[in-house]
PDB file of C-alpha atoms in Angstrom:
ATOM      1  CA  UNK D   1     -67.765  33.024  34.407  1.00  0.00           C
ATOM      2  CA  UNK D   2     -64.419  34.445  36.183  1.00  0.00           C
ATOM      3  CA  UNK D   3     -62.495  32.668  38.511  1.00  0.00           C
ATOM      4  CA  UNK D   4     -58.960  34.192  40.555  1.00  0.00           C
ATOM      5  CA  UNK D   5     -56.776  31.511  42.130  1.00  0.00           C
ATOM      6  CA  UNK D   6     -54.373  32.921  44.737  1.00  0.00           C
ATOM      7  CA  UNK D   7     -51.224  31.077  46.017  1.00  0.00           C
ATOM      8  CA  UNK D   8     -48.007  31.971  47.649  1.00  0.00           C
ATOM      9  CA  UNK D   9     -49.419  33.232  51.077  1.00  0.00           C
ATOM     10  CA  UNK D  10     -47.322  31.282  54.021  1.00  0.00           C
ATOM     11  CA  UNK D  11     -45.716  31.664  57.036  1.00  0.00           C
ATOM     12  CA  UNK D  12     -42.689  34.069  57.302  1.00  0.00           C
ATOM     13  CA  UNK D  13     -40.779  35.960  59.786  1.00  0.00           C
ATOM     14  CA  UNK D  14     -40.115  39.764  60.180  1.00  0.00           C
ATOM     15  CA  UNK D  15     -37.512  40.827  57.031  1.00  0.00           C
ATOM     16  CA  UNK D  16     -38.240  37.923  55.006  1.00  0.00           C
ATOM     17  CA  UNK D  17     -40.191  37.602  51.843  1.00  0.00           C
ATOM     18  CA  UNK D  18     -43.398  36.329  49.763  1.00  0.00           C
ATOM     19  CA  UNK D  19     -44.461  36.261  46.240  1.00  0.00           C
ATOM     20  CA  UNK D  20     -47.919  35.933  45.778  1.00  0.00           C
ATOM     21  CA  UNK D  21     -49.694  35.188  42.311  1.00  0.00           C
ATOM     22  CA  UNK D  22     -53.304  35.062  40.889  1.00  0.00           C
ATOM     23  CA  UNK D  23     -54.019  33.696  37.617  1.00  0.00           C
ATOM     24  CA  UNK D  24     -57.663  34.724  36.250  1.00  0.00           C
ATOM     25  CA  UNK D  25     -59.507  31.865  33.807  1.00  0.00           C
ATOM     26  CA  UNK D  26     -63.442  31.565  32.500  1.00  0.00           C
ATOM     27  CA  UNK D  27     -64.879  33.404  30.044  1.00  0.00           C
ATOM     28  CA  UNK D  28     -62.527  36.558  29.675  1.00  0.00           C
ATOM     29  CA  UNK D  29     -62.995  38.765  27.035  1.00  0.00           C
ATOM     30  CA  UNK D  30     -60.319  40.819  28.189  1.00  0.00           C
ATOM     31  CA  UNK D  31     -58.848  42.186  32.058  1.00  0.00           C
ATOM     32  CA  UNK D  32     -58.705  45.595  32.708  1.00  0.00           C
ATOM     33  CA  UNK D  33     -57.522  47.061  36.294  1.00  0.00           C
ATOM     34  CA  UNK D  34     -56.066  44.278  38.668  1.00  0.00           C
ATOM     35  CA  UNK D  35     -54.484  44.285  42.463  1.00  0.00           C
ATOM     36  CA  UNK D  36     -54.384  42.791  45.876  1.00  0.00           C
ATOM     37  CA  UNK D  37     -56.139  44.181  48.819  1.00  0.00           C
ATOM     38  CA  UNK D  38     -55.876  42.102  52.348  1.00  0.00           C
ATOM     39  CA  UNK D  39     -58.142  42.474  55.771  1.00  0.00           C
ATOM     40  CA  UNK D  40     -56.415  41.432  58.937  1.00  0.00           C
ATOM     41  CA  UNK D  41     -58.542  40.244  61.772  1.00  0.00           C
ATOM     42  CA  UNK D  42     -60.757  43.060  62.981  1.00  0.00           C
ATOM     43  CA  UNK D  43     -59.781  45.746  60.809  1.00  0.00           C
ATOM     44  CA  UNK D  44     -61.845  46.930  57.451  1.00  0.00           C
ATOM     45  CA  UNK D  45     -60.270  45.183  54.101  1.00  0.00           C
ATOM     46  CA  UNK D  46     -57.697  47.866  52.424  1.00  0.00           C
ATOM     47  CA  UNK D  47     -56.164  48.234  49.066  1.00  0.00           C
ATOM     48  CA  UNK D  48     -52.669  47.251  49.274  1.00  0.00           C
ATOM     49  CA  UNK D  49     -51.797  47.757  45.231  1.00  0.00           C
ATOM     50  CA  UNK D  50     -52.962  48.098  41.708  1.00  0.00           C
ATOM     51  CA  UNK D  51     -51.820  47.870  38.071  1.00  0.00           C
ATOM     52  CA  UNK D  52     -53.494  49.019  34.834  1.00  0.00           C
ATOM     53  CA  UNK D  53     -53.857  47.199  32.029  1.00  0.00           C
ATOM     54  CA  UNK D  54     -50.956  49.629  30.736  1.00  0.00           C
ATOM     55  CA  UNK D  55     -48.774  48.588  33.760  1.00  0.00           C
ATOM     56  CA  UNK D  56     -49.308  51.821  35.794  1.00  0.00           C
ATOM     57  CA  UNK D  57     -48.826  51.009  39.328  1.00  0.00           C
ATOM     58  CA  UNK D  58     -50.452  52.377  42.779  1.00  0.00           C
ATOM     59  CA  UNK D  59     -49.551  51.890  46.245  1.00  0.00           C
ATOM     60  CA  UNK D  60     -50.596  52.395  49.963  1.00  0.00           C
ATOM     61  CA  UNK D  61     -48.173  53.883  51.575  1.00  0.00           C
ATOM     62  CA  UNK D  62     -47.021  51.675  54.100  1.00  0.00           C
ATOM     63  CA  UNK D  63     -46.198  49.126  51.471  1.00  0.00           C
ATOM     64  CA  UNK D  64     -44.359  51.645  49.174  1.00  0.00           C
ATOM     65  CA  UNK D  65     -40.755  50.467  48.825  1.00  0.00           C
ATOM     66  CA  UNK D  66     -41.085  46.936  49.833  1.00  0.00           C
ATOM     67  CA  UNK D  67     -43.788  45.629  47.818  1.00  0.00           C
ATOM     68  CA  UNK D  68     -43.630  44.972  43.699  1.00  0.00           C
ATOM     69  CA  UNK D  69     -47.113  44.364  41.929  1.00  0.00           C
ATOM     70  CA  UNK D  70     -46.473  42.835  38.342  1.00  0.00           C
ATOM     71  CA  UNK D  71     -48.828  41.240  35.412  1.00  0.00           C
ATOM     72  CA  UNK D  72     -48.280  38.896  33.126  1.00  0.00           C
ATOM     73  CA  UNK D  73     -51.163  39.992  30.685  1.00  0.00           C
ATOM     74  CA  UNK D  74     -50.508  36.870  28.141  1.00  0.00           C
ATOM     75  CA  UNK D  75     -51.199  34.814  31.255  1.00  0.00           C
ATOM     76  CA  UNK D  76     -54.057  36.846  32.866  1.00  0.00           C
ATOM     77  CA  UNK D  77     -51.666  36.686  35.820  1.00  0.00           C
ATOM     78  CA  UNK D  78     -50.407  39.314  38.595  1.00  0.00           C
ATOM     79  CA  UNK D  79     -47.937  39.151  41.558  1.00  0.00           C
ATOM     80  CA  UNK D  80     -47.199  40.487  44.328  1.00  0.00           C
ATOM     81  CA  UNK D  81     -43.466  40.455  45.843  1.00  0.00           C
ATOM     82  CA  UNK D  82     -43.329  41.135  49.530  1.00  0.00           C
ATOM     83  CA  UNK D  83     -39.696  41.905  50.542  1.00  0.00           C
ATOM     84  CA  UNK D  84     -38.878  43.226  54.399  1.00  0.00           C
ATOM     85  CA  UNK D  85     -42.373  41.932  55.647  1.00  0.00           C
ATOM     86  CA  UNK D  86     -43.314  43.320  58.816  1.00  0.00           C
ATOM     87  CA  UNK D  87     -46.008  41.741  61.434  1.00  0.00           C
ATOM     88  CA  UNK D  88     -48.267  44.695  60.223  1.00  0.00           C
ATOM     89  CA  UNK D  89     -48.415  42.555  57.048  1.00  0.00           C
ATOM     90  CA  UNK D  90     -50.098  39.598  58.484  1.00  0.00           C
ATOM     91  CA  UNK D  91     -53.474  39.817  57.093  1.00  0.00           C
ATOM     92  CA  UNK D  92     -55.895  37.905  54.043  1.00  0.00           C
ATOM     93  CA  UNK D  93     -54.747  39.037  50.934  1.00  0.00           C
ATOM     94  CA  UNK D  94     -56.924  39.189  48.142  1.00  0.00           C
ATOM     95  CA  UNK D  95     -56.680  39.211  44.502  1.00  0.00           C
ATOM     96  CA  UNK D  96     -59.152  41.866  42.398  1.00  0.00           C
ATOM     97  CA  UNK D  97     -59.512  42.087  38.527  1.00  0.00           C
ATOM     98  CA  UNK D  98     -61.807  44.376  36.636  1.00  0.00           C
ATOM     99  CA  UNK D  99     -62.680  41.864  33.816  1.00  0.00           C
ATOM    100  CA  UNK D 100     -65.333  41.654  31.002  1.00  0.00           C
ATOM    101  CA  UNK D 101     -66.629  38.739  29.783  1.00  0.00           C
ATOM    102  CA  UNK D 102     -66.807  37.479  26.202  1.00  0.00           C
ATOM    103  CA  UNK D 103     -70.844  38.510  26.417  1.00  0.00           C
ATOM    104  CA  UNK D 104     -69.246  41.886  27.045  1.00  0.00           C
ATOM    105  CA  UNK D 105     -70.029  42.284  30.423  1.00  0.00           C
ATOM    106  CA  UNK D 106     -67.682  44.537  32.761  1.00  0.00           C
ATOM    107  CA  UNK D 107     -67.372  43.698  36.500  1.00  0.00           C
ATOM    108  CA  UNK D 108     -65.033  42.757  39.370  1.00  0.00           C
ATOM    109  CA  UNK D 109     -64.622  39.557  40.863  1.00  0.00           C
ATOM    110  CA  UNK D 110     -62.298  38.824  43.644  1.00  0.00           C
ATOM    111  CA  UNK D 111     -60.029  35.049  44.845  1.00  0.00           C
ATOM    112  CA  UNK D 112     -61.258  33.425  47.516  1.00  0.00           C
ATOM    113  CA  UNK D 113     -57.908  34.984  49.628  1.00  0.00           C
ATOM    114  CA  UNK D 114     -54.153  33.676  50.901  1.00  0.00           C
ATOM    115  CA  UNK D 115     -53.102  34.164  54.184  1.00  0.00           C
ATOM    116  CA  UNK D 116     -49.918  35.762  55.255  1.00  0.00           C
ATOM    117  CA  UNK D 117     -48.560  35.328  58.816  1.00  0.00           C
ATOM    118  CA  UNK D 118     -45.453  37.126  59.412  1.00  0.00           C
ATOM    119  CA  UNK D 119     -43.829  36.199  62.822  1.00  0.00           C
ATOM    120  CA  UNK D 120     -40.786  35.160  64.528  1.00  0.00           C
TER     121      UNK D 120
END
């Protein structure tokens, strides 16, 4: 029905940056909330940002400051800039849209994940 297709995730060290993107295709009716959460090893998955359909944006706090989430709603796209990545970073991330189908359906669906490693 929905598919999310992360890329960007890489290798980087401490102070550097990623961009990360996830386009959404299938059979979209229309997208409503979207973000990235990411799980490192061992620790329970946590929201790391969201946007609105309006382009309200949410953070966790230790990301506030040094991480942009963006959409591109013509696309069915959104980013996420990394700037001054720290080792905490390192983690999974995962792309989340609220989307409903063109049978009118409303549910999330999630990528299949990008890794980030950030390390000297």
């Amino acid at each position: 029905q929905v598919q999310l297709v992360e890329s960007g995730g890489g290798l980087v060290q401490p102070g550097g940056s990623l961009r990360l993107s996830c386009a959404a295709s299938g059979s979209i009716f229309s997208i409503g909330d979207m973000g990235w959460y990411r799980q490192a090893p061992g620790k329970e998955r946590e929201l790391v940002a969201t946007i609105t359909s309006g382009g309200i944006t949410n953070y966790v706090d230790s990301v506030k400051g040094r991480f942009t989430i963006s959409r591109d709603n013509a696309m069915n796209k959104v980013s996420l800039q990394m700037n001054s990545l720290k080792p905490e970073d390192t983690a999974v991330y995962y792309c989340n849209a609220e989307a409903k189908n063109i049978w009118m359906r409303i549910q999330n669906y999630w990528g299949q994940g990008t890794q980030v490693i950030v390390s000297s």
